[in-house]
Amino acid sequence: MKKIFQLFLLFVAFNHQLSFGQQATTTNFLAESKSQKEQRMKWWKDARFGLFIHWGLYSVPAGEWKGDTSHAEWIRTTAKIPINEYEKFVHQFNPVKFNADEWVKLAKAAGMKYIVITSKHHDGFCMFDTKQTDFDIMSTPFHRDVMKELSEACKKEGIQLCFYHSIMDWHHPDYLPRREWEKDRPTTGANFQNYISYMKNELKELLTNYGKIGVLWFDGEWENTWTHERGKDLYQYVRSLQPSILINNRVDVGREGMQGLTKAGEFVGDFGTPEQEIPATGVPGVDWESCMTMNNNWGYNSHDNNWKSSEDLVRKLIDIASKGGNFLLNVGPTSAGVFPQPAIDRLKEIGSWMSINHESIYETHASPFKKLAWGRCTQKPVGGGTRLYLHVFDWPSDGKLVVPGLGSQVTNCFALANKKKLKIERVGSDYIIDVSNADKQNYATVIVADIKGKPVIYEAPEIKSSSNIFIDEIPVSLVTQIPGAVIHYTINGEEPKMNSSVAPKILVLKKSTTVKAKCFLNGKAITGTSSASFEKVISAAAMNISSPSPGIHYSVYEGEWSSLPDFNSLKPAASGISGGIDISSKQGSDNYGFVFDGLVKIPADGVYNFYISSDDGSKLFIDEKMLIDNDGLHGMSEKNNEVPLSKGYHKIKILFFERSGGDDLQVQWQGPGFKKQMIPSSVFFRE
Ligand code: FHN
């Protein structure tokens, strides 16, 4: 029956030149103002904590296939299960114990404010009642629209429902590329644009039939059929259906691999998506959400008992909030429709901590401190001042909690759990809190310090420069945000004192030097000392070559590697001259490598910073010396290094290999007078 309806839809779509459900929209949602975006994102930023749910057909095999128990939600690909074999799971999927209310209540009790659930993962199976395909939950013995039941349960409990939706689809005949092992699924007739229309029709159903959706969490954007233009179009399309919805950065192709933030440039997406990791520091003005598993897998694996402790999970939540991010913590339900018991236990234990300390997480902002040896801090405006939430992980053995460099005046101090006031006194530029009689809590104890106005932190001055090496001279600036503070500095390695030189606006160094700097206020030192060394170096001489030819040599290799091979010992499958660093001839396939070998024309004497981003491994050589080693099997990740070069031609060599999955190679540089940018083809030459 559904098939006939689908044919009718296609006929209608063809006549209207638009696929069913695609509405032309005139609003440019990317043109919204900063304040409009802040308003749209406020509920999500205030929430700080959400539940990720990976649930689908893959929960039936539960990570095991023919005795191999290392699989999970990727099982169709990692176990190379033919599509007709995999489709048999449809008739086995019958999660009779599923209870949407139970799931939502567990999330709510854990202190989570939103749920992101897989409406469709890479396997293409739709966990909702869709008219676009029979490969959906309504074709299973269960025959219930779990997304409808979840949306009703979320509405009842005041939890915001969100959908994870995979762009990559290993089932739809029009999705490309195929898996490289799928020789039984020819691509003849496959039309990716038709797949995009299909996906938009699915999204139209998800954003029409399940109420207000908080976030569209895209994934699977890394294959070469997905492009920036398609990402921008999809962003606009989703926003046209629910204008206030949030969309992550995986709708486009600008994500920096698993570290998840968005590369510089015009890429779209409302927030970054670090995966299984937490950024080292917050990024002012950048919204991001770290997603993590409780054990090793996103989808259910019945053999995976490597569960993170509740203390570890609570401290991750605190660490993320202290950096201004959100935490999306995952559960992979079983094929019976229940959360694994260890996951339930952890949700409850996290919930018991949150029930006492939630105000130190919700609606908070990143810590004003760069680092606290004993824990983390979050903050929020309260009255005319600021409330600091000091999360103590490592309890001071002497009962004295040192709050370093807090310049602000503290007006009140108490333990959050029982509101018990605590003695606090200033010692120099620090505050000392007497916690000897405070009750230590499980996982982390929160001490509140209310201060006047916005936090003033006596951080050591920042020593700013473009590099730590230079050829002739280098400008250095010494910066502090402390009102009224004066920076004194030395260049002879001694500790700065009141009678040391006062920092000029710009300090120009002409020889190798170590700069030390410290802040003083009313004649007293109020911060520690910052120190940075600068080395005068000799730039590498340019080659003595006249009128080299434009373009760079390239060779392509085929093979399956886990790291860069010795290409010299291999016979290239092809070679020639390339205008620039271009792997498009092989991109989207697997098991291949490239060598680019030639000259780069350096425009002026100076220090040059080279960057190489690759999925999988890569290396960059300048003048036959390895400058960057970015080798290994990894998602798109970037490494950089700098080198002093004289004006003229220098040798450049780039090695790259791709195993399977996403693949890309980008080489950028920054030099005297220009910011980080792709190396233009115009500067590549060959002997
Ligand atoms: O391939 C997916 C994976 O299965 C899982 O969904 C994670 C969660 O963010 N995302 C992709 C891997 O980066």
XYZ file of C-alpha atoms and ligand atoms in Angstrom:
700
model
C 0.000 0.000 0.000
C 2.757 2.404 1.040
C 4.558 1.802 -2.257
C 1.514 2.980 -4.299
C 1.293 6.085 -2.148
C 4.966 6.708 -2.717
C 4.567 6.448 -6.510
C 1.708 8.923 -6.288
C 3.909 11.313 -4.315
C 6.701 11.049 -6.851
C 4.245 11.771 -9.656
C 2.928 14.832 -7.809
C 6.436 15.948 -6.992
C 7.596 15.588 -10.579
C 4.703 17.711 -11.779
C 5.344 20.405 -9.263
C 9.121 20.389 -9.858
C 9.417 20.147 -6.074
C 9.495 16.968 -4.041
C 6.591 16.497 -1.716
C 7.082 18.416 1.444
C 9.724 20.743 0.086
C 8.506 24.261 0.563
C 10.284 27.084 -1.124
C 11.127 29.460 1.627
C 12.206 33.048 1.174
C 13.502 33.682 4.703
C 17.294 33.609 4.971
C 17.708 32.102 8.434
C 21.439 32.586 8.231
C 20.894 36.318 8.276
C 19.505 36.325 11.827
C 21.121 38.797 14.236
C 23.390 37.759 17.110
C 20.671 38.627 19.613
C 18.048 36.657 17.655
C 20.331 33.606 17.690
C 21.030 34.049 21.398
C 17.317 34.171 22.084
C 16.721 31.061 19.976
C 19.510 29.157 21.778
C 18.794 30.351 25.322
C 16.736 27.308 26.443
C 19.481 24.979 25.197
C 22.369 26.912 26.745
C 20.501 27.186 30.064
C 19.769 23.432 29.954
C 23.446 22.385 29.844
C 22.561 18.654 30.078
C 20.738 16.281 27.702
C 20.198 12.574 27.022
C 21.421 11.056 23.762
C 19.620 7.845 22.712
C 20.968 5.545 19.979
C 18.213 3.022 19.282
C 17.436 1.072 16.133
C 17.579 -2.266 14.368
C 21.229 -2.656 15.446
C 19.982 -3.313 19.003
C 18.707 -6.711 17.784
C 22.187 -8.225 17.124
C 23.362 -6.183 20.144
C 26.906 -5.877 18.829
C 27.421 -9.523 17.880
C 27.688 -11.058 14.412
C 28.991 -14.575 13.693
C 30.781 -14.704 17.028
C 32.415 -11.275 16.739
C 31.108 -9.132 19.617
C 32.932 -5.907 18.719
C 30.082 -4.263 16.827
C 27.350 -1.765 17.695
C 25.286 0.734 15.667
C 27.729 0.391 12.749
C 27.244 -3.393 12.601
C 25.847 -3.462 9.051
C 29.133 -1.972 7.831
C 31.669 -3.260 10.334
C 30.340 -6.827 9.940
C 29.693 -6.335 6.182
C 26.119 -7.617 6.472
C 24.391 -7.710 3.068
C 21.310 -5.501 2.977
C 18.814 -8.346 2.607
C 20.385 -10.083 5.628
C 20.179 -6.878 7.662
C 16.552 -6.301 6.656
C 15.645 -9.553 8.416
C 16.115 -7.700 11.715
C 12.944 -5.745 10.845
C 10.899 -8.852 11.550
C 12.718 -9.508 14.832
C 12.519 -5.987 16.279
C 9.737 -6.087 18.861
C 10.625 -3.898 21.887
C 7.620 -4.933 23.924
C 9.069 -3.460 27.138
C 9.365 0.018 25.634
C 7.739 2.638 27.836
C 8.247 6.227 26.721
C 7.136 7.658 30.053
C 9.729 5.575 31.886
C 12.549 6.749 29.606
C 11.571 10.404 29.876
C 11.202 10.218 33.664
C 14.643 8.604 33.974
C 16.158 11.443 31.934
C 14.290 14.084 33.903
C 15.288 12.602 37.253
C 18.914 12.639 36.097
C 18.628 16.384 35.646
C 18.503 16.256 31.845
C 16.419 18.886 30.080
C 16.324 17.506 26.545
C 16.480 14.186 24.696
C 18.164 13.661 21.313
C 17.048 10.322 19.831
C 18.019 8.648 16.557
C 15.103 9.050 14.159
C 17.360 7.432 11.558
C 20.964 6.268 11.933
C 23.385 5.423 9.123
C 21.653 2.077 8.477
C 18.717 4.024 7.050
C 16.111 2.395 9.297
C 13.427 4.913 10.285
C 12.403 4.751 13.943
C 9.253 6.702 13.132
C 6.103 6.213 11.048
C 7.151 7.503 7.649
C 5.402 7.424 4.302
C 8.726 7.547 2.496
C 9.754 3.928 2.999
C 8.670 0.569 4.408
C 12.071 0.290 6.101
C 10.628 1.732 9.265
C 9.327 0.786 12.686
C 5.778 0.370 11.409
C 6.978 -2.672 9.426
C 8.156 -4.411 12.589
C 6.035 -6.711 14.779
C 5.982 -3.811 17.240
C 4.146 -1.600 14.747
C 4.117 1.466 17.036
C 5.477 4.932 16.365
C 7.894 5.214 19.292
C 8.690 8.805 18.329
C 5.042 9.741 18.686
C 4.919 8.115 22.122
C 8.162 9.842 23.122
C 6.938 13.225 21.939
C 3.821 12.827 24.088
C 5.846 11.697 27.107
C 8.288 14.592 26.687
C 5.453 17.086 26.487
C 3.962 15.666 29.689
C 7.255 15.975 31.579
C 8.448 19.282 30.142
C 11.442 17.689 28.448
C 12.385 18.961 24.982
C 12.391 16.283 22.285
C 15.123 16.493 19.647
C 16.056 14.249 16.704
C 19.361 12.828 15.547
C 19.161 12.244 11.787
C 21.906 10.709 9.676
C 22.668 12.231 6.283
C 24.588 9.086 5.374
C 22.151 6.272 4.519
C 23.333 2.746 3.794
C 19.877 1.585 2.689
C 18.394 4.094 0.260
C 19.220 3.196 -3.358
C 19.917 6.821 -4.275
C 22.434 7.416 -1.462
C 26.018 7.480 -2.628
C 28.707 6.360 -2.085
C 28.012 2.684 -1.471
C 30.112 0.801 1.079
C 33.217 -0.315 -0.785
C 32.480 -3.998 0.043
C 28.895 -3.789 -1.300
C 29.546 -5.186 -4.741
C 25.949 -6.480 -4.863
C 24.391 -3.011 -4.854
C 25.108 -1.393 -8.236
C 24.972 2.378 -8.383
C 23.453 2.531 -11.839
C 20.494 4.906 -11.764
C 21.326 6.174 -8.309
C 20.543 9.882 -8.107
C 21.810 11.660 -5.002
C 19.471 14.603 -5.569
C 16.554 12.187 -5.277
C 18.033 10.998 -2.001
C 18.145 14.594 -0.749
C 14.458 14.968 -1.637
C 13.716 11.718 0.210
C 15.639 12.945 3.263
C 13.815 16.294 3.158
C 10.494 14.464 3.010
C 11.506 12.482 6.103
C 12.500 15.685 7.877
C 9.216 17.275 6.873
C 7.388 14.443 8.624
C 9.628 14.664 11.709
C 9.137 18.429 11.970
C 5.407 18.311 11.339
C 4.084 15.273 13.177
C 5.881 15.318 16.540
C 5.335 18.797 17.925
C 8.027 21.361 18.688
C 11.444 19.852 18.108
C 14.334 21.468 19.973
C 17.341 20.349 17.948
C 17.957 18.624 14.626
C 21.200 16.785 15.357
C 22.657 15.827 11.972
C 25.442 13.300 11.562
C 27.126 11.319 8.789
C 28.076 14.433 6.867
C 31.642 13.391 6.079
C 31.284 11.579 2.729
C 32.158 13.403 -0.443
C 28.601 13.540 -1.735
C 27.752 15.934 1.081
C 28.862 19.481 0.382
C 28.803 22.934 1.916
C 26.117 24.045 -0.535
C 23.903 21.082 0.350
C 24.517 21.736 4.044
C 23.499 25.375 3.756
C 20.374 24.401 1.814
C 19.403 21.758 4.382
C 19.918 24.231 7.228
C 17.581 26.708 5.571
C 15.056 23.968 4.795
C 14.890 22.659 8.376
C 14.617 26.169 9.783
C 11.804 26.893 7.300
C 9.836 24.065 8.870
C 10.492 25.044 12.489
C 12.188 28.481 12.521
C 13.239 28.328 16.180
C 14.858 24.892 15.938
C 18.602 24.515 16.633
C 20.790 22.655 14.163
C 24.267 21.300 14.954
C 27.359 21.882 12.818
C 27.181 18.412 11.244
C 24.519 19.731 8.854
C 27.472 21.197 6.927
C 31.030 20.056 6.255
C 32.896 22.447 8.519
C 33.396 20.222 11.544
C 36.973 19.733 12.752
C 36.813 15.954 13.115
C 36.056 14.508 16.541
C 37.151 17.637 18.350
C 33.977 18.844 16.756
C 34.203 22.627 16.620
C 33.551 24.430 13.360
C 36.467 25.487 11.147
C 36.907 29.120 10.245
C 34.880 30.075 7.199
C 31.268 30.243 6.089
C 30.225 26.859 7.452
C 26.762 26.668 9.032
C 25.424 25.053 12.191
C 24.404 26.571 15.526
C 26.846 24.698 17.746
C 29.974 22.574 17.671
C 29.903 18.852 18.470
C 33.026 17.499 20.206
C 32.618 13.740 20.363
C 33.948 11.577 23.198
C 36.083 14.520 24.266
C 35.894 17.828 26.109
C 37.689 20.901 24.729
C 40.746 21.864 26.798
C 39.253 25.279 27.420
C 36.000 27.035 26.696
C 35.864 29.130 23.538
C 34.292 32.525 24.292
C 31.387 33.203 21.939
C 31.349 29.628 20.594
C 28.517 27.262 21.551
C 29.325 23.569 21.725
C 28.049 20.312 23.157
C 30.243 17.320 24.016
C 28.524 14.019 23.298
C 29.726 10.905 25.097
C 28.895 7.283 25.678
C 28.521 5.830 29.172
C 30.474 2.743 28.098
C 32.306 2.244 24.793
C 29.414 2.162 22.358
C 26.596 4.388 21.147
C 24.303 1.543 20.083
C 23.607 -1.341 22.465
C 26.361 -3.952 22.765
C 25.461 -6.665 25.259
C 29.130 -7.441 25.876
C 30.253 -3.875 26.580
C 30.592 -3.556 30.335
C 33.176 -0.807 30.341
C 30.970 1.694 32.135
C 32.252 5.097 33.265
C 31.681 5.743 36.981
C 28.968 8.125 38.096
C 31.651 10.290 39.719
C 33.464 10.512 36.376
C 30.232 11.399 34.565
C 29.247 14.073 37.106
C 32.716 15.590 36.958
C 32.542 15.592 33.144
C 29.255 17.474 33.352
C 30.828 20.013 35.723
C 33.996 20.344 33.612
C 31.917 20.943 30.470
C 29.650 23.492 32.170
C 32.742 25.258 33.586
C 33.873 25.747 29.977
C 30.471 26.995 28.801
C 29.432 23.818 26.975
C 26.563 21.320 27.035
C 26.837 17.621 27.874
C 24.909 15.094 25.766
C 25.242 11.758 27.559
C 24.260 8.629 25.632
C 22.232 5.528 26.418
C 21.875 2.626 23.948
C 18.591 0.820 24.732
C 18.162 -2.928 24.145
C 15.961 -4.534 21.494
C 13.432 -5.191 24.272
C 13.054 -1.422 24.636
C 14.752 -0.853 27.984
C 17.864 1.011 29.127
C 20.669 -1.291 30.302
C 20.614 -1.482 34.104
C 24.115 0.042 34.524
C 22.870 3.049 32.540
C 19.790 3.348 34.761
C 21.990 3.161 37.861
C 24.209 5.960 36.599
C 21.313 8.178 35.585
C 19.897 7.809 39.104
C 23.244 8.539 40.776
C 23.820 11.579 38.588
C 20.281 12.644 39.434
C 20.933 12.458 43.162
C 23.877 14.842 42.760
C 21.886 17.137 40.476
C 18.908 17.210 42.843
C 21.150 19.047 45.357
C 23.462 20.981 43.040
C 21.513 21.663 39.816
C 21.681 25.449 40.242
C 25.476 25.242 39.820
C 24.896 23.807 36.315
C 21.669 25.225 34.861
C 21.793 28.750 33.411
C 25.466 29.109 34.318
C 28.348 30.504 32.311
C 31.965 29.506 31.927
C 34.449 29.891 34.769
C 36.223 33.253 35.147
C 39.343 31.355 36.236
C 41.786 29.878 33.714
C 42.447 26.883 35.982
C 41.703 25.731 39.527
C 43.956 23.034 40.946
C 41.213 21.471 43.094
C 38.191 21.545 40.775
C 36.030 23.732 38.551
C 33.963 26.899 38.732
C 30.755 28.064 37.081
C 29.068 31.424 37.486
C 25.790 33.266 37.027
C 24.646 36.845 37.592
C 22.710 37.189 40.864
C 21.212 40.545 41.860
C 23.809 43.212 41.036
C 26.677 40.805 41.551
C 27.844 37.356 40.528
C 27.470 33.974 42.184
C 30.527 31.736 41.814
C 29.948 27.973 42.166
C 33.197 26.379 43.306
C 33.045 22.623 42.556
C 35.598 20.938 44.794
C 36.884 17.609 43.450
C 40.061 17.404 45.562
C 39.298 18.283 49.154
C 42.065 20.336 50.870
C 43.666 18.177 53.565
C 44.224 21.247 55.777
C 40.591 22.349 55.409
C 41.648 25.559 53.663
C 40.311 26.061 50.124
C 42.465 28.602 48.257
C 40.633 30.662 45.638
C 43.589 32.125 43.701
C 43.668 35.652 42.285
C 40.077 36.574 43.076
C 40.246 40.368 43.011
C 36.516 40.880 43.575
C 34.990 41.541 46.962
C 33.221 38.466 48.394
C 29.931 39.314 50.140
C 28.782 35.832 51.153
C 30.115 32.289 51.237
C 28.277 29.027 52.013
C 28.029 25.333 51.170
C 25.342 24.856 48.516
C 24.042 21.541 49.870
C 23.059 22.784 53.332
C 23.478 26.581 52.975
C 25.907 26.463 55.935
C 27.892 29.740 56.015
C 31.655 29.375 55.729
C 34.455 31.646 56.976
C 36.339 33.351 54.122
C 39.251 35.775 54.313
C 41.501 37.571 51.867
C 45.209 36.760 51.939
C 47.048 38.921 49.396
C 45.398 38.421 46.028
C 43.780 35.133 47.132
C 40.797 34.183 49.239
C 40.954 31.324 51.743
C 37.733 29.476 52.623
C 37.657 27.422 55.819
C 35.991 24.160 54.779
C 37.192 22.180 57.798
C 33.616 21.886 59.051
C 31.885 21.708 55.680
C 30.125 18.478 54.672
C 31.958 16.796 51.812
C 29.524 15.574 49.125
C 29.783 12.598 46.796
C 31.482 13.276 43.451
C 31.919 17.058 43.987
C 31.123 19.532 46.771
C 29.815 22.945 45.704
C 30.830 26.030 47.670
C 29.108 29.310 46.776
C 30.960 32.642 46.835
C 28.836 35.693 46.087
C 30.838 38.680 44.821
C 30.169 42.307 43.990
C 29.840 43.082 40.286
C 31.514 40.960 37.610
C 34.468 38.760 38.575
C 37.901 40.430 38.593
C 40.516 37.713 38.395
C 44.125 38.514 39.105
C 45.528 36.371 36.299
C 49.172 36.861 35.371
C 49.459 39.121 32.297
C 49.189 37.563 28.847
C 52.289 37.711 26.631
C 50.946 37.934 23.065
C 52.904 37.509 19.809
C 52.480 35.889 16.384
C 55.196 33.316 17.127
C 58.013 32.433 19.493
C 60.634 32.469 16.758
C 61.631 35.369 14.546
C 64.185 36.344 11.951
C 64.846 40.076 12.419
C 62.512 41.359 15.154
C 59.191 40.489 16.745
C 56.514 42.702 18.331
C 55.216 41.429 21.699
C 52.324 42.836 23.729
C 51.790 42.364 27.489
C 48.071 42.432 28.334
C 45.925 42.391 31.501
C 42.183 42.816 32.098
C 42.633 43.851 35.744
C 41.301 47.384 36.220
C 44.087 49.764 37.343
C 46.830 47.144 37.278
C 50.315 48.049 35.989
C 52.458 45.422 34.251
C 56.158 45.385 35.124
C 58.470 43.171 33.088
C 62.069 41.995 32.710
C 64.057 40.578 29.774
C 66.993 39.330 31.848
C 65.212 36.337 33.396
C 64.735 38.032 36.796
C 61.384 38.203 38.590
C 59.652 41.543 37.841
C 59.571 43.976 40.740
C 57.989 47.391 41.298
C 61.204 48.987 39.986
C 61.256 46.836 36.834
C 60.286 48.457 33.525
C 56.637 49.216 32.915
C 55.254 47.396 29.856
C 54.988 49.607 26.755
C 52.059 49.219 24.356
C 54.291 47.104 22.102
C 57.643 45.604 23.124
C 59.891 44.958 20.073
C 62.472 42.205 20.555
C 65.542 42.056 18.299
C 67.447 39.239 19.994
C 66.599 35.940 21.667
C 64.943 36.853 24.961
C 62.896 35.507 27.846
C 60.194 37.993 28.864
C 58.786 37.828 32.413
C 55.754 39.929 33.416
C 53.677 40.481 36.556
C 50.782 42.795 37.532
C 51.024 45.336 40.321
C 48.229 47.329 41.991
C 48.809 50.162 44.472
C 52.483 49.221 44.638
C 51.855 45.545 45.422
C 52.244 42.464 43.253
C 48.756 40.938 42.765
C 49.403 38.148 40.246
C 51.894 35.448 39.526
C 54.556 35.844 36.849
C 54.026 34.930 33.208
C 57.038 34.026 31.119
C 57.693 33.459 27.415
C 60.894 32.845 25.448
C 61.534 34.193 21.975
C 64.276 32.842 19.724
C 66.011 34.714 16.885
C 66.552 32.147 14.113
C 68.179 31.944 10.701
C 65.715 31.388 7.864
C 66.277 28.405 5.618
C 67.910 29.523 2.372
C 65.793 29.342 -0.770
C 66.749 27.050 -3.647
C 68.912 28.409 -6.385
C 66.545 27.702 -9.258
C 65.382 29.796 -12.171
C 61.919 29.700 -13.803
C 60.511 26.414 -12.457
C 57.307 25.148 -14.089
C 53.944 25.785 -12.435
C 52.135 22.850 -10.829
C 53.242 20.112 -8.442
C 54.061 16.461 -9.073
C 51.548 13.969 -7.695
C 51.396 10.195 -7.506
C 48.402 8.056 -6.495
C 48.812 4.733 -4.744
C 46.346 1.968 -3.944
C 46.525 -0.221 -0.848
C 45.156 -0.813 2.657
C 47.275 0.759 5.385
C 46.883 1.739 9.028
C 49.560 4.413 8.717
C 51.531 6.062 5.933
C 53.454 3.432 3.950
C 56.898 3.876 2.430
C 55.572 5.105 -0.887
C 59.065 4.882 -2.401
C 58.768 1.102 -2.236
C 55.410 1.102 -4.032
C 54.459 1.495 -7.693
C 52.019 4.378 -8.223
C 48.659 3.619 -9.812
C 48.830 7.011 -11.530
C 50.936 10.162 -11.509
C 51.091 13.559 -13.153
C 51.032 17.292 -12.512
C 48.451 18.884 -10.269
C 47.610 22.574 -9.911
C 47.470 22.219 -6.134
C 46.882 19.716 -3.305
C 43.898 17.911 -4.836
C 42.655 14.401 -3.986
C 39.257 14.730 -5.690
C 40.124 12.059 -8.267
C 40.012 9.437 -5.475
C 37.932 11.168 -2.795
C 34.991 9.060 -1.611
C 36.761 5.785 -2.276
C 38.831 3.750 0.186
C 42.361 2.395 0.481
C 44.396 4.924 -1.429
C 47.281 7.348 -0.923
C 48.821 10.428 -2.488
C 52.278 11.950 -2.650
C 52.576 15.606 -3.669
C 56.139 16.668 -4.372
C 57.391 20.006 -5.675
C 58.252 23.570 -4.724
C 56.434 26.281 -2.835
C 57.192 29.903 -3.633
C 57.770 31.839 -0.377
C 56.794 35.483 -0.920
C 59.023 37.085 1.722
C 61.537 36.264 4.441
C 59.673 35.299 7.580
C 58.221 32.666 9.885
C 55.571 30.541 8.190
C 53.015 28.413 10.000
C 51.860 25.378 7.997
C 48.656 23.455 8.851
C 47.599 20.055 7.580
C 44.132 18.602 8.186
C 43.497 15.066 7.043
C 41.302 11.989 7.370
C 43.203 9.667 7.580
C 46.965 10.200 8.013
C 49.345 12.766 6.518
C 52.828 14.283 6.796
C 54.291 17.546 5.517
C 57.962 18.130 4.652
C 59.679 21.440 3.873
C 63.184 21.319 2.329
C 63.181 17.542 2.946
C 62.725 17.936 6.707
C 59.478 16.665 8.276
C 57.623 19.683 9.635
C 54.288 18.032 10.587
C 53.450 14.428 11.450
C 49.675 13.940 11.297
C 49.875 10.242 10.526
C 47.494 7.525 11.701
C 43.926 6.326 11.354
C 41.813 9.260 12.488
C 38.898 11.471 11.640
C 39.542 14.914 10.173
C 42.114 16.439 12.490
C 44.595 19.267 12.108
C 48.225 19.725 13.136
C 50.517 22.670 12.502
C 54.101 23.798 12.870
C 56.148 26.830 11.965
C 59.401 27.291 10.063
C 61.542 30.356 9.213
C 61.998 30.639 5.437
C 63.798 33.014 3.104
C 62.003 34.475 0.104
C 62.112 32.151 -2.905
C 61.480 28.501 -3.794
C 61.524 25.773 -1.139
C 60.883 22.069 -1.481
C 57.507 20.855 -0.228
C 56.283 17.273 0.037
C 52.950 16.010 1.343
C 52.081 12.375 2.064
C 48.477 11.282 2.607
C 46.537 8.039 2.962
C 42.858 7.105 3.334
C 41.688 3.751 4.728
C 37.852 3.895 4.773
C 34.945 6.184 5.719
C 35.364 9.936 5.518
C 38.360 11.287 3.634
C 39.799 14.756 3.118
C 43.119 16.602 2.940
C 43.568 20.334 3.454
C 46.875 22.227 3.580
C 46.913 25.811 4.843
C 49.545 28.373 5.791
C 49.931 31.688 7.605
C 52.852 34.019 7.067
C 54.105 37.618 7.291
C 51.179 39.864 6.410
C 48.569 37.187 5.785
C 46.205 35.144 7.948
C 45.704 31.380 7.894
C 44.409 30.355 4.467
C 44.515 27.495 1.959
C 47.843 27.522 0.127
C 46.932 28.945 -3.310
C 47.758 26.853 -6.372
C 49.689 29.825 -7.754
C 52.604 29.184 -5.383
C 53.155 25.525 -6.304
C 55.915 24.777 -8.782
C 58.080 21.853 -9.873
C 61.701 21.443 -10.940
O 29.059 7.320 13.144
C 28.380 8.002 14.196
C 28.283 7.152 15.411
O 27.606 5.957 15.109
C 27.532 7.929 16.489
O 26.213 8.218 16.028
C 28.300 9.210 16.809
C 27.550 10.015 17.842
O 27.800 11.354 17.660
N 28.441 9.989 15.588
C 29.094 9.327 14.491
C 30.575 9.126 14.735
O 31.208 10.401 14.773
